[in-house]
Structure formats: structure tokens, C-alpha cells
Coordinates of C-alpha atoms and ligand atoms in Angstrom, one line a residue:
M1191 CA 105.9 123.8 89.9
K1192 CA 108.1 120.7 90.3
N1193 CA 106.9 117.2 89.5
V1194 CA 107.9 114.0 91.4
A1195 CA 106.9 110.7 89.8
I1196 CA 106.6 107.7 92.1
V1197 CA 106.7 104.5 90.1
Y1198 CA 106.1 101.2 92.0
F1199 CA 104.9 97.6 92.0
S1200 CA 102.9 96.2 94.8
S1201 CA 101.1 92.9 95.0
G1202 CA 99.6 93.0 98.5
G1203 CA 99.4 96.8 99.0
H1204 CA 102.2 97.5 101.4
T1205 CA 104.6 99.0 98.9
Q1206 CA 101.7 101.0 97.6
Q1207 CA 101.1 102.4 101.1
L1208 CA 104.7 103.5 101.1
A1209 CA 104.3 105.1 97.7
H1210 CA 101.3 107.0 99.1
G1211 CA 103.2 108.1 102.2
I1212 CA 106.0 109.4 100.0
A1213 CA 103.5 111.3 97.8
E1214 CA 101.9 112.9 100.9
G1215 CA 105.4 114.1 102.0
V1216 CA 106.1 115.4 98.5
R1217 CA 102.8 117.3 98.4
S1218 CA 103.5 118.9 101.8
V1219 CA 106.2 121.0 100.2
P1220 CA 104.8 124.0 98.3
Q1221 CA 105.0 124.0 94.5
T1222 CA 105.5 120.3 94.3
A1223 CA 103.2 117.7 92.7
A1224 CA 103.4 114.0 93.1
V1225 CA 102.1 111.5 90.5
L1226 CA 101.8 107.8 91.3
W1227 CA 102.3 105.2 88.6
R1228 CA 101.7 101.5 89.3
I1229 CA 103.5 98.8 87.4
E1230 CA 101.0 96.0 86.7
G1231 CA 101.9 92.4 85.8
S1232 CA 99.2 92.7 83.1
D1233 CA 101.5 95.1 81.2
L1234 CA 103.9 92.2 80.6
R1235 CA 103.6 90.3 77.3
D1236 CA 106.1 87.4 76.6
G1237 CA 108.2 88.7 79.5
R1238 CA 108.4 92.2 78.2
W1239 CA 106.8 95.2 80.0
K1240 CA 105.1 97.9 77.9
N1241 CA 103.2 101.0 78.9
E1242 CA 103.8 104.2 76.9
E1243 CA 101.6 106.3 79.2
I1244 CA 103.7 105.5 82.2
L1245 CA 107.0 106.2 80.2
A1246 CA 105.6 109.6 79.0
G1247 CA 104.6 110.5 82.6
L1248 CA 108.1 109.6 83.9
Q1249 CA 109.7 111.7 81.1
R1250 CA 107.7 114.8 82.2
S1251 CA 108.8 114.5 85.8
D1252 CA 111.8 116.3 87.4
T1253 CA 112.4 113.4 89.8
I1254 CA 111.6 109.7 89.7
V1255 CA 111.2 107.6 92.9
F1256 CA 111.4 103.8 92.3
G1257 CA 109.7 101.3 94.6
T1258 CA 109.3 97.5 94.7
P1259 CA 108.8 94.8 97.2
T1260 CA 111.8 92.6 97.9
Y1261 CA 111.4 89.2 96.3
M1262 CA 114.0 86.5 96.8
G1263 CA 116.4 89.2 98.1
G1264 CA 116.1 91.5 95.1
I1265 CA 113.8 93.5 92.8
A1266 CA 110.5 91.8 92.0
A1267 CA 110.4 90.3 88.5
Q1268 CA 107.4 92.5 87.4
Y1269 CA 109.4 95.6 88.4
K1270 CA 112.6 94.4 86.8
A1271 CA 110.7 93.9 83.6
F1272 CA 109.8 97.6 83.7
I1273 CA 113.4 98.6 84.5
D1274 CA 114.7 96.5 81.5
A1275 CA 112.0 98.1 79.3
C1276 CA 113.7 101.4 79.9
G1277 CA 116.8 100.4 78.0
G1278 CA 115.9 102.6 75.1
I1279 CA 115.6 105.6 77.5
W1280 CA 119.1 104.6 78.8
Y1281 CA 120.4 104.7 75.2
E1282 CA 119.1 108.2 74.7
Q1283 CA 120.1 109.2 78.3
A1284 CA 116.7 110.9 78.4
W1285 CA 116.6 110.7 82.3
R1286 CA 120.1 112.1 82.7
N1287 CA 120.3 114.6 85.5
K1288 CA 116.8 113.9 86.9
L1289 CA 116.9 113.1 90.6
A1290 CA 116.2 109.5 91.7
A1291 CA 115.4 107.8 95.0
G1292 CA 114.2 104.3 96.0
F1293 CA 112.1 102.3 98.5
T1294 CA 111.4 98.7 99.2
H1295 CA 109.2 96.6 101.5
S1296 CA 109.6 93.1 102.7
Q1297 CA 108.4 90.6 105.3
G1298 CA 111.7 89.9 107.0
L1299 CA 113.4 92.5 109.2
S1300 CA 116.4 92.3 106.9
G1301 CA 115.0 90.1 104.1
D1302 CA 118.1 91.3 102.1
K1303 CA 116.3 94.6 101.3
L1304 CA 119.7 96.3 100.8
N1305 CA 120.3 94.4 97.7
T1306 CA 117.0 95.7 96.3
L1307 CA 117.9 99.3 97.0
E1308 CA 121.3 98.8 95.5
G1309 CA 119.7 97.4 92.3
L1310 CA 117.4 100.4 92.1
M1311 CA 120.3 102.8 92.6
I1312 CA 122.5 101.1 90.0
Q1313 CA 119.9 101.4 87.3
A1314 CA 119.4 105.0 88.2
M1315 CA 123.2 105.6 87.9
Q1316 CA 123.2 103.9 84.5
H1317 CA 120.6 106.5 83.5
G1318 CA 122.9 109.3 84.7
M1319 CA 120.5 110.3 87.4
L1320 CA 121.4 111.7 90.8
W1321 CA 120.5 109.6 93.8
V1322 CA 118.8 111.0 96.9
G1323 CA 119.4 108.8 100.0
L1324 CA 117.0 108.6 103.0
G1325 CA 119.0 111.1 105.1
I1326 CA 117.1 110.5 108.3
R1327 CA 118.8 109.3 111.5
P1328 CA 117.1 106.3 113.0
E1329 CA 115.1 107.2 116.1
G1330 CA 115.1 103.6 117.4
S1331 CA 114.0 100.2 116.4
S1332 CA 110.4 100.1 117.7
P1333 CA 107.5 99.9 115.2
E1334 CA 106.5 103.5 115.8
Q1335 CA 109.9 105.0 115.4
I1336 CA 111.4 106.8 112.4
N1337 CA 113.8 104.8 110.2
R1338 CA 113.5 101.9 112.6
L1339 CA 115.4 99.6 110.2
G1340 CA 118.3 101.9 110.0
S1341 CA 118.5 102.4 106.3
Y1342 CA 120.5 105.1 104.5
L1343 CA 120.5 104.3 100.8
G1344 CA 116.7 104.6 100.6
L1345 CA 113.5 103.7 102.4
M1346 CA 113.1 100.3 103.9
A1347 CA 109.9 99.1 105.5
Q1348 CA 108.7 95.8 106.9
S1349 CA 105.3 94.2 107.8
E1350 CA 104.3 90.8 109.2
A1351 CA 102.5 88.3 106.9
D1352 CA 99.1 88.9 108.5
Q1353 CA 99.5 92.7 108.7
T1354 CA 97.3 94.9 106.6
N1355 CA 98.6 98.4 107.4
L1356 CA 102.2 99.6 107.7
F1357 CA 103.7 100.2 111.1
E1358 CA 103.4 103.8 112.0
G1359 CA 107.2 104.4 112.1
D1360 CA 107.4 103.2 108.5
R1361 CA 104.5 105.4 107.4
Q1362 CA 106.1 108.5 109.0
T1363 CA 109.5 107.7 107.5
A1364 CA 107.9 107.5 104.0
R1365 CA 106.3 110.9 104.6
L1366 CA 109.6 112.5 105.7
F1367 CA 111.4 110.9 102.8
G1368 CA 108.9 112.5 100.4
Q1369 CA 109.6 115.9 102.0
R1370 CA 113.3 115.4 101.5
I1371 CA 112.9 114.3 97.9
A1372 CA 110.7 117.4 97.2
D1373 CA 113.2 119.7 98.9
A1374 CA 116.1 118.2 96.9
T1375 CA 114.1 118.6 93.7
H1376 CA 113.7 122.3 94.3
R1377 CA 117.3 122.7 95.2
W1378 CA 118.6 120.8 92.2
Q1379 CA 116.4 122.3 89.4
R1380 CA 117.5 125.7 88.1
T1381 CA 114.1 126.7 86.8
Ligands
FMN1492 C1 108.2 85.5 95.5 C2 108.3 86.2 96.8 C3 109.6 86.3 97.3 C4 109.8 87.0 98.5 N1 111.1 87.1 99.0 C5 111.3 87.8 100.1 C6 112.6 88.0 100.6 O1 113.6 87.7 100.0 N2 112.7 88.7 101.8 C7 111.7 89.1 102.5 O2 111.9 89.6 103.6 N3 110.4 88.9 102.1 C8 110.2 88.3 100.9 N4 108.9 88.1 100.4 C9 107.8 88.8 101.1 C10 107.5 90.2 100.3 O3 108.7 91.0 100.4 C11 106.3 90.8 100.8 O4 105.2 90.0 100.5 C12 106.1 92.1 100.1 O5 107.0 93.1 100.5 C13 104.7 92.7 100.4 O6 104.6 93.9 99.6 P1 103.3 94.3 98.8 O7 102.2 94.1 99.8 O8 103.5 95.6 98.4 O9 103.2 93.3 97.7 C14 108.7 87.5 99.2 C15 107.4 87.3 98.7 C16 107.2 86.7 97.5 C17 105.8 86.6 96.9

């Protein structure tokens, strides 16, 4: 059995819906479990994030998928606090050779989401992880089409301010991304 951890922050629920879509795709691949971990602002004290249960869960996983909304063209502060709290893990290189992937959601069609994915990838590279890109050719740019925002580094999704549920194309893209991540996890792990 392989384990994929999906660790995300979400304020309004859209990034969370992406996380659930990825988990659905991961679980559709036999012998693969997906565990969701939510970063909460309440785990921040004096600007520092702390949650040993989440860190232990991430350590147990074969693959970690990182997800955050895009705030001011980058990683949301709550999520950056989590990333920075993993500095000790970086020192030990305890995530070295785990697979990594990333996703983000924003209101703007661009909204500078690429910068967010780059930030997620760079921290994964610092940990010595291996990055899995989206790997899905865009079907078109309509709301129901796969990878409609034409992203390659990771999963990008977008919703309007008054929109509760994700566009169908984004939801399907999340599911396909989860499948790809699960497949990659099985191919990469020897045992
Ligand atoms: C502080 C703040 C900054 C934001 N900055 C951006 C931005 O730079 N680009 C953009 O397209 N949307 C921006 N947004 C909109 C968020 O990306 C959007 O609310 C978020 O993706 C919703 O995800 P959630 O429902 O998971 O919280 C911003 C929202 C907030 C609260």
C-alpha cells in the first residue's frame, strides 16, 4: 500500500475541494491511500505554525501534495508559516526522495498563480523531493474542460468571487492529477 498525503490551506473551501478531488483520483488507483491534512490558522502562535500530528502524518507518507490559495500573487501566509516550520525537517533531509506535487486556486484567471506553484516546488526541491508536474494537455479554455488554465508545473484552478463549487473542468483536472500522482508514487517506490 502506498500513501499520499495532501496538505493544504483553504479559507473559503475552494482549495479544499481541489484537495478532495486529488484524493479521489489517488484512491481510484489500487493499493493507494490518500490522507488529507488541513493547515489551520489556529495552529499559529506568535507567527509560528506548530502541529506535530500533521508533521508525523507527512513523515509516514510516500508522497506529499502541497496546496494553497494564491494570496497577493504567492503562497498564503498561513501556509508559508507551515512551510517555514518544516525547516528542521529540511535540516535532517527527512523528506528526501519522497515525491512532491502542488496545486493552487485563485479568483483571477491568472492571478499570478504560477508564482505560487514555483514557491511550492522550490521548497520541495530544498527538501530533496522529486516534483511531479500536472502532465495533462489542456483540452480547451471553457469551464468544463480539462486543464483549462493551461498549467504544467502543477494544478491551477479558478473560481469567481460568488461561486461556491469549482468549475467542472477544474474538478476533473484535480481527479486526473491525483491519478497521475498515485501512478508516479507506485513507479518511484521500490517496495
Ligand atoms: C489576502 C488575499 C489576497 C488575494 N490575492 C489574490 C491574488 O493575488 N490573485 C488572485 O487571483 N486572487 C487572489 N485572492 C483571491 C483568493 O485566491 C481566493 O479567495 C482563494 O483562492 C479562495 O480559495 P479558498 O476558498 O480555498 O480560500 C486573494 C484573496 C485574499 C484573501
